Amino acid sequence: MKDWIRNALSIRQPRRPAPVGSLPPVGVLILRGPVKMLVTHPLPAELWDWLVLSGWRNMPVKDDRRKGMQLPEGALKALIDADPAERNQVHARILELAEPEV
């Protein structure tokens, strides 16, 4: 009922971004909206800070059933290897490679 009232009166509140978590370990997924990326290599703290500023967050739940977009396996490695000055361009190219999850 509350949901219907919020919709009818257009008083929905946008969700706040998830809080910044600690440095993710290898083997977990990180999120940026509907896009998911697997952490395949140890993440430098400097790169994690940059990813957080770009909107990436730790997965809030262990088993996330939401369907979204998945980045290819080498996406994180490309960001790690990228020069910090060119990281924004590499990030944009990687996001274009996202494919729907199966």
Coordinates of C-alpha atoms in Angstrom, one line a residue, residues 1 16 18 27 30 34-35 43 47 50 53-55 60-61 65 67-68 71 78 80-81 85 92 98:
M1 CA 0.0 0.0 0.0
R16 CA 21.9 6.4 -2.1
A18 CA 26.2 1.7 -1.4
G27 CA 37.4 -14.0 -6.6
I30 CA 32.2 -5.7 -7.7
P34 CA 23.9 -3.1 -13.3
V35 CA 27.5 -3.9 -14.5
L43 CA 43.7 -5.0 -6.6
L47 CA 43.2 1.5 -8.3
W50 CA 39.9 5.2 -8.4
L53 CA 35.4 7.3 -7.3
S54 CA 34.1 5.9 -10.7
G55 CA 31.1 4.3 -8.9
P60 CA 26.3 -6.0 -1.0
V61 CA 25.1 -9.6 -0.7
R65 CA 20.3 -13.0 -8.1
K67 CA 20.5 -10.1 -13.7
G68 CA 22.7 -7.4 -15.1
L71 CA 32.4 -7.6 -18.1
A78 CA 43.3 -4.1 -18.6
I80 CA 45.6 -2.6 -13.8
D81 CA 47.9 -2.5 -16.7
A85 CA 46.5 9.0 -17.4
A92 CA 35.0 3.5 -21.1
A98 CA 29.7 -5.6 -21.1

